[in-house]
PDB file of C-alpha atoms in Angstrom:
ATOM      1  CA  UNK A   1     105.605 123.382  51.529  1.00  0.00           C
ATOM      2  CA  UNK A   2     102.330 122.074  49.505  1.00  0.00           C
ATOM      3  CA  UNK A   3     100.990 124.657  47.019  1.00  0.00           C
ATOM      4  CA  UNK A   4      98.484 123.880  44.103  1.00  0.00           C
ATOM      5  CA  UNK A   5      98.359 126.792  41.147  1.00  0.00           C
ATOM      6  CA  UNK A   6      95.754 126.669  39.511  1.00  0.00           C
ATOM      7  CA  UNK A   7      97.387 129.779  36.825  1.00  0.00           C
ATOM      8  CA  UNK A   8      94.096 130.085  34.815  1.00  0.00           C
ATOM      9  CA  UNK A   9      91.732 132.072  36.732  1.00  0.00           C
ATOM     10  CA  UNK A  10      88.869 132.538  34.178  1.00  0.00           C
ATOM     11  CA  UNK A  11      88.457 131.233  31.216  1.00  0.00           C
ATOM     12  CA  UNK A  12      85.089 131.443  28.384  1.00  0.00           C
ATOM     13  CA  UNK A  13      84.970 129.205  25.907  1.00  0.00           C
ATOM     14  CA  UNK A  14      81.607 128.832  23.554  1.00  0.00           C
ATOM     15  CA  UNK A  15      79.646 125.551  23.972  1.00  0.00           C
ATOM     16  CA  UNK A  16      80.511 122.466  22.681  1.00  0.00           C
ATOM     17  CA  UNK A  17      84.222 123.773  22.679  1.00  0.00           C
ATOM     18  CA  UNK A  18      86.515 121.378  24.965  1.00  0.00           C
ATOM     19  CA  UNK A  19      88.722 123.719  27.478  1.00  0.00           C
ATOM     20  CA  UNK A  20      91.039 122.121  29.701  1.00  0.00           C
ATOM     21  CA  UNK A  21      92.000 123.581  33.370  1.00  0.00           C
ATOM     22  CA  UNK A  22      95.364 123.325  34.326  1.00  0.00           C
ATOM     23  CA  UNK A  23      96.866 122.526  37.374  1.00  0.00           C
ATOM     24  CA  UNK A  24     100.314 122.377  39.157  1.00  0.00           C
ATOM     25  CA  UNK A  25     101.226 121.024  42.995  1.00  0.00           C
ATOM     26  CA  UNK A  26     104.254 121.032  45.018  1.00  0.00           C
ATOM     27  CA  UNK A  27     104.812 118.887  47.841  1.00  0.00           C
ATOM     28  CA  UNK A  28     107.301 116.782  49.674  1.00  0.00           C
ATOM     29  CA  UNK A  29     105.429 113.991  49.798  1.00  0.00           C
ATOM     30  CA  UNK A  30     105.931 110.822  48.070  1.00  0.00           C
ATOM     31  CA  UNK A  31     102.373 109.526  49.066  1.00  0.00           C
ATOM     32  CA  UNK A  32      99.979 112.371  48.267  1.00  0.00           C
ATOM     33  CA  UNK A  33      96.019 113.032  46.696  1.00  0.00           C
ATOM     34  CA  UNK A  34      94.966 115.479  44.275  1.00  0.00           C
ATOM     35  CA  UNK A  35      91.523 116.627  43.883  1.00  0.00           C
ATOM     36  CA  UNK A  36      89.123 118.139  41.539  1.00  0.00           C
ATOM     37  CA  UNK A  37      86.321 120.018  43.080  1.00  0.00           C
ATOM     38  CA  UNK A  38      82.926 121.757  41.202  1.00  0.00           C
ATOM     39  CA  UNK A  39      82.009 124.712  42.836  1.00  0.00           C
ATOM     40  CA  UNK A  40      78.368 125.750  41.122  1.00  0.00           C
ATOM     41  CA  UNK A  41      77.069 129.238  41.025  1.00  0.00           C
ATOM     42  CA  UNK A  42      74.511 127.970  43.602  1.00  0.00           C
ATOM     43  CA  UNK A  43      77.516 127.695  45.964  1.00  0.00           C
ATOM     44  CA  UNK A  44      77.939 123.752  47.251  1.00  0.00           C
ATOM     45  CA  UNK A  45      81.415 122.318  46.318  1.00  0.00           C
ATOM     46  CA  UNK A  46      80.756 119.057  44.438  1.00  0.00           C
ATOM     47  CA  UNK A  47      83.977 116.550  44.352  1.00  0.00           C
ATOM     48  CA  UNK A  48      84.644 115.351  41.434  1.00  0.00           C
ATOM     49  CA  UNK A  49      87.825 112.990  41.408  1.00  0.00           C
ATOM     50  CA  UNK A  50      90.177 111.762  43.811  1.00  0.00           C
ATOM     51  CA  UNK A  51      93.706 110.483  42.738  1.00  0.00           C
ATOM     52  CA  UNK A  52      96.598 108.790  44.291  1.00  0.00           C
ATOM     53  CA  UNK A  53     100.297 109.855  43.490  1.00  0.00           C
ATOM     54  CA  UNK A  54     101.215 105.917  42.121  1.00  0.00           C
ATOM     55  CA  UNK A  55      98.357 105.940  39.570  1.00  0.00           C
ATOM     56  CA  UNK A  56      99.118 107.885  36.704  1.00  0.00           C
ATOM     57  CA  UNK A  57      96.723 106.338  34.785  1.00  0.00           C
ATOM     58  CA  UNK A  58      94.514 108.832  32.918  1.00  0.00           C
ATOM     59  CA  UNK A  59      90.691 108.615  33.853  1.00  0.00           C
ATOM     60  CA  UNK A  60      88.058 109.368  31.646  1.00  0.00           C
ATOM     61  CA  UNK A  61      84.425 109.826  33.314  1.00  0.00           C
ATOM     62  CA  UNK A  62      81.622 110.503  30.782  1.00  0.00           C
ATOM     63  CA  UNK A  63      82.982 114.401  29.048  1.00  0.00           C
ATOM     64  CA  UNK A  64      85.100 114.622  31.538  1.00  0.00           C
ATOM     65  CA  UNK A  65      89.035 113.770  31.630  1.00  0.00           C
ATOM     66  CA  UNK A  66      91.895 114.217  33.893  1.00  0.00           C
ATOM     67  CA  UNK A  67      95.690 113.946  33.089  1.00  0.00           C
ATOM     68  CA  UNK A  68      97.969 113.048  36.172  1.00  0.00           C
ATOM     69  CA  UNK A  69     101.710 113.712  35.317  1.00  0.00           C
ATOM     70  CA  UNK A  70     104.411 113.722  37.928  1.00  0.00           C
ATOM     71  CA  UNK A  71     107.270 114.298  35.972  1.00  0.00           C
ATOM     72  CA  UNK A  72     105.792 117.711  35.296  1.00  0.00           C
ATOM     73  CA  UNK A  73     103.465 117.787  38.736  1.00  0.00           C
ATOM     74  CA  UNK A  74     100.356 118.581  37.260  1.00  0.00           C
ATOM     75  CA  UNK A  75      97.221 116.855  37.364  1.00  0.00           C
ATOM     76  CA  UNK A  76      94.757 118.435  34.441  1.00  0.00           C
ATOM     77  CA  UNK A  77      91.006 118.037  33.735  1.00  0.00           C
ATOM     78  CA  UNK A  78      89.676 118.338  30.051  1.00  0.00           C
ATOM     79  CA  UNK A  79      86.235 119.141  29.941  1.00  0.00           C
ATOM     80  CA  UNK A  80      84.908 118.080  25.983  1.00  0.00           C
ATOM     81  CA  UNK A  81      82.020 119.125  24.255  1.00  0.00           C
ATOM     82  CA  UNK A  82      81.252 121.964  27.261  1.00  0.00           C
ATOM     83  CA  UNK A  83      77.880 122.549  28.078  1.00  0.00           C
ATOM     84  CA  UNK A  84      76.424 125.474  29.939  1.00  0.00           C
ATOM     85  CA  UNK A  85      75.674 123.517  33.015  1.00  0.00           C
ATOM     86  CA  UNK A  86      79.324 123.418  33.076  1.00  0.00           C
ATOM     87  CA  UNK A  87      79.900 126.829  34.082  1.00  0.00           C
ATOM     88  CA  UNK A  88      81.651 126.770  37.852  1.00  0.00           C
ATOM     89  CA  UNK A  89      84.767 127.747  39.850  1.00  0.00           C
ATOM     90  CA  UNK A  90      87.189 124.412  39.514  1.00  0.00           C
ATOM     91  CA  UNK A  91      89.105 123.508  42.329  1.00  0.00           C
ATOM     92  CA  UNK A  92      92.343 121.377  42.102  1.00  0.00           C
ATOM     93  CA  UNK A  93      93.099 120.005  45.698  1.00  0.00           C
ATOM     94  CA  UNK A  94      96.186 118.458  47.118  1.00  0.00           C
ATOM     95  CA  UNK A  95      96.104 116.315  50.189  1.00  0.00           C
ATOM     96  CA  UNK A  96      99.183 114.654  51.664  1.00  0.00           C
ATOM     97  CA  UNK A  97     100.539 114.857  55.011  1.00  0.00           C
ATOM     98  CA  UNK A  98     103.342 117.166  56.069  1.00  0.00           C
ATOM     99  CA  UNK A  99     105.758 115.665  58.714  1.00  0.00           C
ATOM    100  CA  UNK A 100     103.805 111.992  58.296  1.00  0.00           C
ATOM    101  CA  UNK A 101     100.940 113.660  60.637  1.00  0.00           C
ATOM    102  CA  UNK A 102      97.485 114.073  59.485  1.00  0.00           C
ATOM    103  CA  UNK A 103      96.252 114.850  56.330  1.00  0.00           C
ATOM    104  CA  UNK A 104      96.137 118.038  55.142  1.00  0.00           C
ATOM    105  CA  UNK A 105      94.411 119.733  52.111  1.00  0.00           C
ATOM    106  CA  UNK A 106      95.603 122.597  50.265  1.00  0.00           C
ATOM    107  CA  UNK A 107      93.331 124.015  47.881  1.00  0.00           C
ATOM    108  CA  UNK A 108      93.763 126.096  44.213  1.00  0.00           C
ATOM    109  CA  UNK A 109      92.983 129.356  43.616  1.00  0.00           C
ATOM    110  CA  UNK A 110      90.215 127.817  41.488  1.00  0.00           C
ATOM    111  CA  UNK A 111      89.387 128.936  38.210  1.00  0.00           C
ATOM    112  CA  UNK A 112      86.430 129.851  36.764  1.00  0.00           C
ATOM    113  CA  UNK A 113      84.569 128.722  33.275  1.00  0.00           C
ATOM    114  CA  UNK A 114      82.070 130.249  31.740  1.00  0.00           C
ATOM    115  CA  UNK A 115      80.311 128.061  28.913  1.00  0.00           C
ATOM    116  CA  UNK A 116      78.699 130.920  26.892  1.00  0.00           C
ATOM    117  CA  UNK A 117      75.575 129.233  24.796  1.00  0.00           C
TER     118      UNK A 117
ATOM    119  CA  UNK B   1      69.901 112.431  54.098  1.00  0.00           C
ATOM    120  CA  UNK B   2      72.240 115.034  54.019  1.00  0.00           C
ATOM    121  CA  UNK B   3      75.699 113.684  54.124  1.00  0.00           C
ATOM    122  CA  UNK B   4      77.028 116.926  56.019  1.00  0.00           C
ATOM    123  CA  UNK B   5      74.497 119.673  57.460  1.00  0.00           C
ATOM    124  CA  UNK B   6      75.698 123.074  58.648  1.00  0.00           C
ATOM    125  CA  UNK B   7      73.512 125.414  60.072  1.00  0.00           C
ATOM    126  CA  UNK B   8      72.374 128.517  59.762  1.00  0.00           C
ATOM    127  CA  UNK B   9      72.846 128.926  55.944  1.00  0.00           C
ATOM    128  CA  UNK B  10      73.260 132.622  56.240  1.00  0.00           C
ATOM    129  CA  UNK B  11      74.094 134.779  59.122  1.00  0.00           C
ATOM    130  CA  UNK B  12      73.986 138.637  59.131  1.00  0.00           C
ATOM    131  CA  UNK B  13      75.436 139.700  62.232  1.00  0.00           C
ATOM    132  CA  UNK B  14      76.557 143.287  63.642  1.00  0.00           C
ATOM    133  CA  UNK B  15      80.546 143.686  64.758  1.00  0.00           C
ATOM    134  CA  UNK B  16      81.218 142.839  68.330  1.00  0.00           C
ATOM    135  CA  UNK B  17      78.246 140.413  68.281  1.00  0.00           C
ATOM    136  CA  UNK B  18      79.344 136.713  69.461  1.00  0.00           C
ATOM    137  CA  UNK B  19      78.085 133.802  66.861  1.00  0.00           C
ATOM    138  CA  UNK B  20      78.079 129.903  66.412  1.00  0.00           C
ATOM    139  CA  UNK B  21      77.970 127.576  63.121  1.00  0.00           C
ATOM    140  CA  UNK B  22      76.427 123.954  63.599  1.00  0.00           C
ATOM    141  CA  UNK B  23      78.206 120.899  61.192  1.00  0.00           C
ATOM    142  CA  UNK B  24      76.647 117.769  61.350  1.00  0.00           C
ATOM    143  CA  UNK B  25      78.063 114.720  59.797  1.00  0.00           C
ATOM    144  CA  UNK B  26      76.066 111.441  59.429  1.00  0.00           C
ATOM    145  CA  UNK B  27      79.048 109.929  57.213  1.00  0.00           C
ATOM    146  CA  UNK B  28      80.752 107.613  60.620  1.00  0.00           C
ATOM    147  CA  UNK B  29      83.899 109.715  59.340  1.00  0.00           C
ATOM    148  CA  UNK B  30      86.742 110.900  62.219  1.00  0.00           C
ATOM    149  CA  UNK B  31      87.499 113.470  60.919  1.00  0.00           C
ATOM    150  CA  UNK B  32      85.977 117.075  60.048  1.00  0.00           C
ATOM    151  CA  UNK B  33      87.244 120.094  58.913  1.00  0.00           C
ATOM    152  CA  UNK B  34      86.253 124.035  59.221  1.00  0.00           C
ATOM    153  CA  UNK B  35      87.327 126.131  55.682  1.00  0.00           C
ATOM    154  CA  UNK B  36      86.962 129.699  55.237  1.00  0.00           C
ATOM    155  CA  UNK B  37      86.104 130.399  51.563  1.00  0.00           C
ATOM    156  CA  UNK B  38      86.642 134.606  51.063  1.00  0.00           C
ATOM    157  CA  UNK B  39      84.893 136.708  48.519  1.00  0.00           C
ATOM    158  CA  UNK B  40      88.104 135.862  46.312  1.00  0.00           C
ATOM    159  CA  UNK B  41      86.861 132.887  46.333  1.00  0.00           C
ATOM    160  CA  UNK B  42      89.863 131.582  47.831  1.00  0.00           C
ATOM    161  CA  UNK B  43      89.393 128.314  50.122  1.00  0.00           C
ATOM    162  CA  UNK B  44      91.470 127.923  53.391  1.00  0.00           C
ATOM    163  CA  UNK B  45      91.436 125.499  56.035  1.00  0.00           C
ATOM    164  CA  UNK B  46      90.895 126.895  59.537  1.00  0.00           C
ATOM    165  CA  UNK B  47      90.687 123.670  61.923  1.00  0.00           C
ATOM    166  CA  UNK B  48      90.590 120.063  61.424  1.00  0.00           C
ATOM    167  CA  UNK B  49      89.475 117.751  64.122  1.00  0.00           C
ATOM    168  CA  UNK B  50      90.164 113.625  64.534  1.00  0.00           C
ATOM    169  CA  UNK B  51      87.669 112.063  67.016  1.00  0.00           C
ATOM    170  CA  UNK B  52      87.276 115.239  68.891  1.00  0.00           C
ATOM    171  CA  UNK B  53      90.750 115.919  68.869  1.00  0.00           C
ATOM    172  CA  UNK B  54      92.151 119.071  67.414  1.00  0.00           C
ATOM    173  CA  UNK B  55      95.028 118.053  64.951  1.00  0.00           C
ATOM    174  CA  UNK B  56      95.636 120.951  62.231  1.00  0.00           C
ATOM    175  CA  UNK B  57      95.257 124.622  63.640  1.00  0.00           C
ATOM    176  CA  UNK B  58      95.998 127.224  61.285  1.00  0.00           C
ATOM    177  CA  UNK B  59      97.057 130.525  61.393  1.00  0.00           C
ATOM    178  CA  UNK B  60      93.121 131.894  62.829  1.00  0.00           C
ATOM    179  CA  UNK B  61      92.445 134.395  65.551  1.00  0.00           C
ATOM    180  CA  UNK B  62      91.962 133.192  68.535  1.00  0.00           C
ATOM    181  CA  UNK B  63      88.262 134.821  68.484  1.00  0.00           C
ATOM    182  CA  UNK B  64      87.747 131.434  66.476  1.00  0.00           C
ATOM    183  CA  UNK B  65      87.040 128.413  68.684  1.00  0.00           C
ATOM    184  CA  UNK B  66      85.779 125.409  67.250  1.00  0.00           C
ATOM    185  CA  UNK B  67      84.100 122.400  69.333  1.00  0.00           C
ATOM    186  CA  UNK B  68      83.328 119.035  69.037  1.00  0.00           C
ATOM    187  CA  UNK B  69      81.044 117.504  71.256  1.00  0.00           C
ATOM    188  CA  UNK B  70      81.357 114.485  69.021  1.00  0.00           C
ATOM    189  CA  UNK B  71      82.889 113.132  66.141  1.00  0.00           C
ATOM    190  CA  UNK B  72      79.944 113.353  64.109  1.00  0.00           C
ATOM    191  CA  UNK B  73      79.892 117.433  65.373  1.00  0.00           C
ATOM    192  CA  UNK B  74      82.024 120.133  64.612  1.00  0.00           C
ATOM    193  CA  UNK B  75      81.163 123.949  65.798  1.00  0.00           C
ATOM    194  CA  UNK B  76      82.914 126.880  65.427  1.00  0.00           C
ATOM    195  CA  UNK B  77      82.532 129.872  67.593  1.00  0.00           C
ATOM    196  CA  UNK B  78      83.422 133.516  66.508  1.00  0.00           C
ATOM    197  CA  UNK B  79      83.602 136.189  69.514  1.00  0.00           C
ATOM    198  CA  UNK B  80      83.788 139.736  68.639  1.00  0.00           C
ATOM    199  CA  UNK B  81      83.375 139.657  65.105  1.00  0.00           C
ATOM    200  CA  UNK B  82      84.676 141.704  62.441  1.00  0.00           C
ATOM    201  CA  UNK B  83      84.183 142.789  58.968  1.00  0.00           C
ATOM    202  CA  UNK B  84      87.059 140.868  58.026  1.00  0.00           C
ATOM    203  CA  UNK B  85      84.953 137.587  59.212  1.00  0.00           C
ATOM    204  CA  UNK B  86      82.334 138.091  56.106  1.00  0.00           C
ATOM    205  CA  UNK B  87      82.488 134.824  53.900  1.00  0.00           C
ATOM    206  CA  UNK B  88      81.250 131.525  53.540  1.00  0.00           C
ATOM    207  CA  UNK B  89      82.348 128.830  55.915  1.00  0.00           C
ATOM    208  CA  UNK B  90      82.641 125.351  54.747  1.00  0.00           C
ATOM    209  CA  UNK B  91      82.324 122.284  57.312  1.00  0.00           C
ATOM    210  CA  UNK B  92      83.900 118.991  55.497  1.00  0.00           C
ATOM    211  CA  UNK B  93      84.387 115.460  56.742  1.00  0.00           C
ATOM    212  CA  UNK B  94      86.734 112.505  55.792  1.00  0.00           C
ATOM    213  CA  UNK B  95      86.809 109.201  57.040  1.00  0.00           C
ATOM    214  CA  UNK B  96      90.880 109.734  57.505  1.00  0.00           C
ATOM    215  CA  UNK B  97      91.141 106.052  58.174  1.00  0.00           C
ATOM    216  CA  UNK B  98      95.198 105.182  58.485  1.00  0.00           C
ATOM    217  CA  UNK B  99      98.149 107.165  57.839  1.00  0.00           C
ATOM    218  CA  UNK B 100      98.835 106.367  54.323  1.00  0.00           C
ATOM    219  CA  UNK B 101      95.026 106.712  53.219  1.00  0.00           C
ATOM    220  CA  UNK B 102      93.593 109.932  52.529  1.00  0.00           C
ATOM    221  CA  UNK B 103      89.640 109.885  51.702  1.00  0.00           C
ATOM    222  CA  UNK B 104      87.868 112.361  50.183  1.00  0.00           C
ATOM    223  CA  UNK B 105      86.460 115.388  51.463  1.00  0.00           C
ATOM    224  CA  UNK B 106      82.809 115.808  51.540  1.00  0.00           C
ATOM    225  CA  UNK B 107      81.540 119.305  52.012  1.00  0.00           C
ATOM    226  CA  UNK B 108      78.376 121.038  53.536  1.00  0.00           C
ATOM    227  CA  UNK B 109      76.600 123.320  51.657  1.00  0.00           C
ATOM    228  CA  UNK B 110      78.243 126.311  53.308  1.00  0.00           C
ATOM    229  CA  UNK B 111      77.020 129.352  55.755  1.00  0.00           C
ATOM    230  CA  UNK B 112      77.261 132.634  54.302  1.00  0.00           C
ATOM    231  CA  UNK B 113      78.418 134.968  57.358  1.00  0.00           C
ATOM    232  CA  UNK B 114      77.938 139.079  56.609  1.00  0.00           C
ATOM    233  CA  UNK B 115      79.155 141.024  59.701  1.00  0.00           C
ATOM    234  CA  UNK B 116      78.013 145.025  59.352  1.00  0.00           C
TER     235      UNK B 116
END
């Protein structure tokens, strides 16, 4: 069966810090997505980064990082230099498709950060 | 534009009352998606739909019908609502284009239900 842990489920850290947000799947699958997701305290859930399961290459997007493993079946984002604006429930997502059907998305617990100024 | 719509944004709603939620899509994706997000914050899919077709069907009450009129519309229905049915409901669409390509979700801004 999928499942995505996300095990954090808040975390502070004090600006300018760098956190990371860890996150573990399961899934049968050998074709399969993983997601991150921003979820802002006005509510809309922003996507952040979509992933395949062959590309383990580690992405870097301005502060943000993400580091795909499958040996340990995690897929973790590294926030550096946090900023306040960065305070939000994260989302890890996994999409693959049980049974070779249709997709379907299983989503984290999330966990929220709270950039304290 | 706005890549997915719902409508209303909030809804405050006695028990027992009947109640819709309008998603809108303007993407040209196939398929869309109904999640329940609770005050845990905890996201679950509810239905997912592929050209008006209904292909994933969780475990939902059956007082929760979606329709789609279209593939660029997904509704969902709630009869006889309960307290339990407070939380926000997100619409999302993918383009879902062949079975070894998954696209990414895109998500409305939500619809805050209260039932009292």
């Amino acid at each position: 069966a999928q499942k995505v842990t996300q095990a954090q489920t808040e975390i502070s850290v004090v600006e300018k810090e760098d956190v990371t947000l860890d996150c573990v799947y399961e899934t049968r699958d050998t074709t399969y997505y993983l997601f991150w997701y921003k979820q802002p305290p006005s509510g809309e859930l922003v996507f952040l980064i979509r992933r395949n399961s062959f590309d383990e290459q580690n992405e870097i997007s301005g502060r943000y990082s993400w580091n795909f493993q499958k040996s340990t079946s995690s897929f973790n984002f590294t926030i550096t230099a946090s900023q306040v604006v960065d305070s939000a429930v994260y989302f890890c997502a996994l999409s693959d498709r049980p049974g070779g059907g249709y997709q379907k998305v299983t989503f984290g617990i999330g966990t929220k950060l709270q950039v304290i100024p | 534009d706005t890549a997915v719509s719902q409508t209303p944004k909030y809804l405050v709603t006695q028990m027992g009352n009947d109640k819709s939620i309008k998603c809108e899509q303007n993407l040209g994706h196939d398929t869309m998606y109904w999640y329940k997000q609770d005050s845990k914050k905890f996201l679950k899919i509810m239905f997912s739909y592929n050209n008006k077709e209904l292909i994933i069907n969780e475990t939902v009450p059956n007082r929760f019908s979606p329709k789609s009129p279209d593939k660029a519309h997904l509704n969902l229905h709630i009869n006889s609502l309960e307290l339990g049915d407070s939380a926000v409901y997100f619409c999302a669409s993918s383009q879902d284009r062949a079975p070894l390509v998954t696209d990414t979700q895109y998500f409305g801004p939500g619809t805050r239900l209260t039932v009292l």
